[in-house]
Structure formats: C-alpha cells, structure tokens
Tab-separated table of C-alpha atoms in Angstrom:
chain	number	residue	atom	x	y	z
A	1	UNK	CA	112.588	-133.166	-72.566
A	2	UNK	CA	115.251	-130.923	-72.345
A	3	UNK	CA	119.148	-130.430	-71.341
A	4	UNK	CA	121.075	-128.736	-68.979
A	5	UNK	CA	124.912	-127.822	-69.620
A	6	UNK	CA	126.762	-128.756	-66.821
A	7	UNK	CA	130.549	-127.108	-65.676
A	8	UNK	CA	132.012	-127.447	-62.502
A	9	UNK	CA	131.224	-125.023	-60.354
A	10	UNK	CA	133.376	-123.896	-56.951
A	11	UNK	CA	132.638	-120.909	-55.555
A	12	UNK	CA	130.308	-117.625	-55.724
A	13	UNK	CA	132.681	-114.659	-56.283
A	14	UNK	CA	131.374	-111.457	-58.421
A	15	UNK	CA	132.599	-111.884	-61.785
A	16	UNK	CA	134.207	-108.570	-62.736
A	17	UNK	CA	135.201	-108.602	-66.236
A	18	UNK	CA	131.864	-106.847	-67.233
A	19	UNK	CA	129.789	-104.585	-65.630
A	20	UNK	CA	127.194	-106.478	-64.582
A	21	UNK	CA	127.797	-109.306	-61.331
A	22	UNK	CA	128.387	-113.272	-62.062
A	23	UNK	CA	124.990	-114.434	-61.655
A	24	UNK	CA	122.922	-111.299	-62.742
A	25	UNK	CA	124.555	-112.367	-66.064
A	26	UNK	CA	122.171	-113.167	-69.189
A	27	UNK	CA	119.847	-111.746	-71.943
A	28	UNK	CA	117.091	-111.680	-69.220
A	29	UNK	CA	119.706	-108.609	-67.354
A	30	UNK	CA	120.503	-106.796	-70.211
A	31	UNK	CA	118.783	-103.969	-69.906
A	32	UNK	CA	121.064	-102.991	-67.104
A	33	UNK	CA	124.560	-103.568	-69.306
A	34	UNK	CA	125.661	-100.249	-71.239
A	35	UNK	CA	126.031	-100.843	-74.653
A	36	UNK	CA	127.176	-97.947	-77.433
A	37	UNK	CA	126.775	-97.682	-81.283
A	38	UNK	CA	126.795	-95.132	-83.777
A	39	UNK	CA	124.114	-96.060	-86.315
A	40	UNK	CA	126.650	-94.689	-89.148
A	41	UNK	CA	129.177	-96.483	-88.089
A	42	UNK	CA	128.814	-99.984	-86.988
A	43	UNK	CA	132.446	-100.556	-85.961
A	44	UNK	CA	131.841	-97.986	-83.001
A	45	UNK	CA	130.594	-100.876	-80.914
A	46	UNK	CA	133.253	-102.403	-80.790
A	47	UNK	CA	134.269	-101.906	-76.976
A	48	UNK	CA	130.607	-102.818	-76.526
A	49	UNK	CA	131.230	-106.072	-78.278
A	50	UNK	CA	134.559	-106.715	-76.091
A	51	UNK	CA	132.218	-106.069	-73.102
A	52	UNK	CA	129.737	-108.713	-74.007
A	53	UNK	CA	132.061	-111.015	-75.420
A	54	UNK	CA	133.873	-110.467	-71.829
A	55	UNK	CA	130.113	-110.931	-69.880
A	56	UNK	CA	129.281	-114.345	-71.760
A	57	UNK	CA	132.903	-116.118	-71.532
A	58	UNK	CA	132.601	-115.295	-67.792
A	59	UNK	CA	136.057	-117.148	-65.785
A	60	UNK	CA	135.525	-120.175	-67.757
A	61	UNK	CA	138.844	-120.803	-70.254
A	62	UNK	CA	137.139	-122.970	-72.084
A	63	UNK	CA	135.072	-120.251	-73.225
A	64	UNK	CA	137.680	-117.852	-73.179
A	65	UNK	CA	139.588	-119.820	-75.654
A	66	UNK	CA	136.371	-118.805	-78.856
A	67	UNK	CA	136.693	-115.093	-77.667
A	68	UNK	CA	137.474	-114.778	-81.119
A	69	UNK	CA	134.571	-116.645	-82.632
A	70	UNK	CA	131.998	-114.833	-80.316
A	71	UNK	CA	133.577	-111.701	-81.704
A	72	UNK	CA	132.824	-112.780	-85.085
A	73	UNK	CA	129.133	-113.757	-84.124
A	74	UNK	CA	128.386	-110.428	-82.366
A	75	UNK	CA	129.727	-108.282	-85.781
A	76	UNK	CA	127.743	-110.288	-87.692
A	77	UNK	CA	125.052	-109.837	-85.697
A	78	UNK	CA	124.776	-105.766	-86.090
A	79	UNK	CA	125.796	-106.018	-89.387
A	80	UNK	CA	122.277	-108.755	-90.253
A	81	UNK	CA	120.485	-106.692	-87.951
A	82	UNK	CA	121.016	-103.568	-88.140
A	83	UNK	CA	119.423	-102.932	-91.603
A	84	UNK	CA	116.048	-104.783	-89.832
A	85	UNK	CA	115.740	-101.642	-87.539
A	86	UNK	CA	112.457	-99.786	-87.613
A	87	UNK	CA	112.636	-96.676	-85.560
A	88	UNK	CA	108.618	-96.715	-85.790
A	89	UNK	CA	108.167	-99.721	-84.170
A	90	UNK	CA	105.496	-99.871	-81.670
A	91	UNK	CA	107.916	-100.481	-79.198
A	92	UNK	CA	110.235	-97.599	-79.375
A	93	UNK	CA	113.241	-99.499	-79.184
A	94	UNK	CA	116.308	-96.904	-79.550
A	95	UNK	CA	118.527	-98.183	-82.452
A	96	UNK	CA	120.994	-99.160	-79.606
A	97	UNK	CA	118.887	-101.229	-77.381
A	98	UNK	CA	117.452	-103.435	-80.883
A	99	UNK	CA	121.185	-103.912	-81.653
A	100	UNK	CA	121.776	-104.769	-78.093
A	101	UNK	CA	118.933	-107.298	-77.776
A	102	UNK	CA	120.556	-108.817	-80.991
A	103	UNK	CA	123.997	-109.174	-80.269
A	104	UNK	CA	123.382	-110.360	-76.510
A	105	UNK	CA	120.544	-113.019	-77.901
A	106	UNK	CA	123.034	-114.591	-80.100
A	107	UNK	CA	126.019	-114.490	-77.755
A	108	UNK	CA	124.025	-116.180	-75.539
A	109	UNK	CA	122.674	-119.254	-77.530
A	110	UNK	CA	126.175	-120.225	-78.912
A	111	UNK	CA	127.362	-119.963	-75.562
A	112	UNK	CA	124.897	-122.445	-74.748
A	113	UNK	CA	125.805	-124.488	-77.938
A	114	UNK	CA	129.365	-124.574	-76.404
A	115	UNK	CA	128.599	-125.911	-72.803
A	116	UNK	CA	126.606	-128.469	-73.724
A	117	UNK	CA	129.641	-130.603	-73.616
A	118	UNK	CA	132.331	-130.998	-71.360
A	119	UNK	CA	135.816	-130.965	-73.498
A	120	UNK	CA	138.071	-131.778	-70.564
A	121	UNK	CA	138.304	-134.732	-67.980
A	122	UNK	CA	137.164	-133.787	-64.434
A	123	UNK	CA	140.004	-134.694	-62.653
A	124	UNK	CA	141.916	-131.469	-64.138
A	125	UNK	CA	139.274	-129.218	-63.152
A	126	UNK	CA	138.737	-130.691	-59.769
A	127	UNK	CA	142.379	-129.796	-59.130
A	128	UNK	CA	142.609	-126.129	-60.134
A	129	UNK	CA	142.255	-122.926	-58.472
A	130	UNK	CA	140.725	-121.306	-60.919
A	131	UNK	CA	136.802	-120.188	-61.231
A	132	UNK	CA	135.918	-122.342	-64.065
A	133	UNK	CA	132.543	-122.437	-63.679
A	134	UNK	CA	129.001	-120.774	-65.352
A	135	UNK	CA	126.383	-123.157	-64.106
A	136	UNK	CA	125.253	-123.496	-60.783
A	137	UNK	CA	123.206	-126.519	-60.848
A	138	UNK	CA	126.120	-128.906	-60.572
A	139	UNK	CA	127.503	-126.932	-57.207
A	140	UNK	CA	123.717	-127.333	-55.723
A	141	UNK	CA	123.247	-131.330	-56.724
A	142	UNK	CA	126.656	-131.535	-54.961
A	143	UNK	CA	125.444	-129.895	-51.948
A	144	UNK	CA	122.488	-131.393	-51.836
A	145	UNK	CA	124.023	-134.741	-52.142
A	146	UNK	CA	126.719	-133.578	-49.241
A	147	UNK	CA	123.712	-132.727	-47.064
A	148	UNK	CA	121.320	-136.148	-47.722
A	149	UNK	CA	124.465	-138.617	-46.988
A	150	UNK	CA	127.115	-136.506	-45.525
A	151	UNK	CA	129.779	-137.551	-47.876
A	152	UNK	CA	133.151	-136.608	-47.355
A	153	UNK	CA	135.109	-134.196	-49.840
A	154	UNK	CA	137.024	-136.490	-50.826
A	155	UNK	CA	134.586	-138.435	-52.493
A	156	UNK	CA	132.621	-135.617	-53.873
A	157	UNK	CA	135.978	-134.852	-55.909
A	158	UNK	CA	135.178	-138.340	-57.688
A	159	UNK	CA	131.814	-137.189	-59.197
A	160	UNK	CA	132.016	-138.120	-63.121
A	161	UNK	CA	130.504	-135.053	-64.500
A	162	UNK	CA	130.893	-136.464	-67.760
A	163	UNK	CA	128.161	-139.074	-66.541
A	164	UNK	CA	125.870	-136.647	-65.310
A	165	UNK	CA	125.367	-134.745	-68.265
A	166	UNK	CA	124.950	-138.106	-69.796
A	167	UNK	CA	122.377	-139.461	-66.943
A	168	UNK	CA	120.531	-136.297	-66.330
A	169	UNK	CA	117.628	-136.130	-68.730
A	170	UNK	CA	116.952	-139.679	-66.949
A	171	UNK	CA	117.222	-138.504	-63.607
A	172	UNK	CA	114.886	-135.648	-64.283
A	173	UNK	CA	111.687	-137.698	-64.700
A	174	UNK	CA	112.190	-138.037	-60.918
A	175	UNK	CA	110.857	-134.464	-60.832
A	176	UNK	CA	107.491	-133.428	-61.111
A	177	UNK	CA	106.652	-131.305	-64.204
A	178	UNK	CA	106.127	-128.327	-62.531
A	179	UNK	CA	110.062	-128.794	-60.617
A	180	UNK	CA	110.903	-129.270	-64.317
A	181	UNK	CA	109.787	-126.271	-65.359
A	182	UNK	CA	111.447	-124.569	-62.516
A	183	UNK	CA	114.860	-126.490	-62.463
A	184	UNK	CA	114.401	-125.312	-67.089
A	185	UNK	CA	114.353	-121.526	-66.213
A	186	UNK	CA	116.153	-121.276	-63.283
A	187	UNK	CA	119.713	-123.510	-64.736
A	188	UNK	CA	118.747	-123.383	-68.216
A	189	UNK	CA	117.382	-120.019	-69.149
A	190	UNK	CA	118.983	-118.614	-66.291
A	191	UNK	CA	116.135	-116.908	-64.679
A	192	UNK	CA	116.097	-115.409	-61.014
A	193	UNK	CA	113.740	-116.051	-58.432
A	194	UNK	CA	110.994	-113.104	-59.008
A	195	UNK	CA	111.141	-113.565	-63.179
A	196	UNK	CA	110.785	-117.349	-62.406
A	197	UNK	CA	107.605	-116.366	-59.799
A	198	UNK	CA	106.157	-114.186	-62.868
A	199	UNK	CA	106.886	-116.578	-65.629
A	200	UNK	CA	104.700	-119.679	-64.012
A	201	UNK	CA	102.344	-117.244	-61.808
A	202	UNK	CA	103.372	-118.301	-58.313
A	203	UNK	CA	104.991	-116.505	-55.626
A	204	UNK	CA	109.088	-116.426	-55.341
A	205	UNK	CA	108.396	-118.695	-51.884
A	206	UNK	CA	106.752	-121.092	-53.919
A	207	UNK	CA	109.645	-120.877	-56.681
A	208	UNK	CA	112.256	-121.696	-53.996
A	209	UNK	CA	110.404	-124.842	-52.629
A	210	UNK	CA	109.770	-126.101	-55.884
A	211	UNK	CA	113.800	-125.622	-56.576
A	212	UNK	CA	114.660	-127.112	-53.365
A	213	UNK	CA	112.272	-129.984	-53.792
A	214	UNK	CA	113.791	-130.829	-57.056
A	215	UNK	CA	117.538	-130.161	-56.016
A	216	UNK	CA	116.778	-132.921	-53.632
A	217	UNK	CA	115.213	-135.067	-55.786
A	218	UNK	CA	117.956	-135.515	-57.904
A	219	UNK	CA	120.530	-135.797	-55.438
A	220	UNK	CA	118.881	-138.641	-54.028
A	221	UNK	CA	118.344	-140.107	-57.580
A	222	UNK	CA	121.814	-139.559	-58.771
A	223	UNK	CA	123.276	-140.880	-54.865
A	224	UNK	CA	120.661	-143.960	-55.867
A	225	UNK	CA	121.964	-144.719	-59.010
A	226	UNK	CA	125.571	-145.050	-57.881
A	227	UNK	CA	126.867	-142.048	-59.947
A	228	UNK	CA	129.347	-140.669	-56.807
C-alpha cells in the first residue's frame, strides 16, 4: 500500500520561479535544470541551491514557509556528497550533475515528507486566490466527480480534504493493481505519460486509459462513500 499527498489544487498556470514549467517539475526533469558548482568551493552553488529550493516550494506557502530548512538540507547535501564523488565512475557523471542528482533527490523526498499532511483547514484554502497547489490528483478526482454526478460548485467547495487523505488508501483497493501502479508514478513519483509508458512497458495510450479508468474509479468510490 502506499500514500498520496494531497493539496488543493486550482488551476494549471506555468510556475515561473525556476526555470523549468509547473508540472515538468521533479528529480525525473532534472537533467534539463542548470545547476553550477565549483568543486573548490562548495558555497558557489549557492544561487543553484536558491533555484532548487525555489523549483520544489513551487506557489505553495506552506512550503514556502521551510525555504530555510530546504536550504539547510541542500548544503548539507553537497557538503555529505561531495567527498563521495568519483570522477572514474563508469558513468561519467561531471562533478556537477552527481551534486545535482544529490541535492535535487533530497529536496525532493522532504518535500514529500512535508505534504503528506495538510496543516491548514480547507475552508481557508478554498477561499483564496492564490495557487496553492503541487498535486494534481485532487483537481482530477474533483473533476471526475463533477463529470459522473454533475455537482454544482458549490458543493465541490465542501470536499473535506482532510478526509480524503485519511480515506484514500481505502478507496484505492477499488483500483486494479495495474491503475495502482499507474495512479503511484503518475501523482506520487510524479512521472509523465511516456516515462510512465517505459516504466510498466505499455504504450502512453494505454497509460492514459489506465489513469482515466482509475480517476473514475475513485470518484465514484469517494461520491459512494458520502465524502462530498
């Protein structure tokens, strides 16, 4: 079994802090975000760090609010890591792209430490016009759930997110274990389409009726169960 963090999610704009778009974001992508160190002195990546630090929090304040704290985790990252660097490697791994991996690998898995809870009712995120948001399972239960009973918006603002998170390893043994697999990659280790295709040896068509199968699924399942 596994979890999914959940935040409220309202809209698909390009994130532009960091140099890479909203949902190209994550360890998978980061071959295509600059990143620069000088092996002599470790401090030089600092802007990098900023940038990554920047990429990871995304628009969500919550996150924003342990910029500090990822800081902290990225330095000691290079500084734990950069000592393990073997330029001889079969690999060939640059001294820059090792640090890189590093830094971006454990930015990423506190990040998911920290939204695996929600810290703040629902009611004061429903109400705000700003893009708190990082996940976009919960936006695509709620429009699958809009589209299977044609709820109004004003009772889709009711949803208890809290209870989802809470409900959702439940509702996923509605799915088969393939549409878990896909749902696990896709929301959870933020995968796209074609890396999900290669991952479980299927064609991206095949990915995206698996995702939409299971999408359904458990919008029926969590309409069923009385959760909105």
């Amino acid at each position: 079994m596994f979890f999914i963090r959940l935040k409220h999610s309202h809209s698909h704009k390009l994130y532009l802090g960091c140099k890479c778009m909203k949902f190209n974001r994550g360890p998978h992508n980061r071959g295509k975000c600059p990143f620069s160190i000088d092996p002599a002195d470790l401090m030089t990546a600092k802007g990098s760090v900023d940038d990554c630090v920047s990429c990871v929090q995304g628009q969500s304040s919550y996150l924003r609010s342990y910029m500090e704290d990822f800081r902290q985790i990225a330095f000691f990252a290079i500084i734990e890591e950069a000592p393990k660097y073997d330029p001889n490697h079969p690999s060939g791994a640059s001294f820059t792209t090792f640090i890189k991996a590093r830094v971006c690998t454990r930015l990423w898995q506190e990040r998911t430490k920290l939204l695996q809870c929600i810290p703040y009712p629902h009611d004061t995120c429903w109400h705000t016009d700003t893009d708190d948001n990082d996940n976009p399972l919960l936006l695509s239960l709620m429009q699958e759930a809009c589209g299977i009973e044609n709820i109004a918006d004003t009772v889709i603002r009711q949803l208890e997110v809290e209870t989802l998170c809470k409900n959702l390893p439940h509702l996923l043994l509605e799915l088969s274990e393939l549409e878990r697999r896909v749902i696990k990659l896709k929301f959870f280790e933020e995968l796209n389409g074609v890396e999900i295709a290669e991952t479980l040896g299927m064609s991206e068509g095949r990915v995206s009726q698996l995702k939409s199968n299971a999408l359904a699924k458990l919008g029926k399942a969590y309409f069923k169960l009385g959760y909105i």
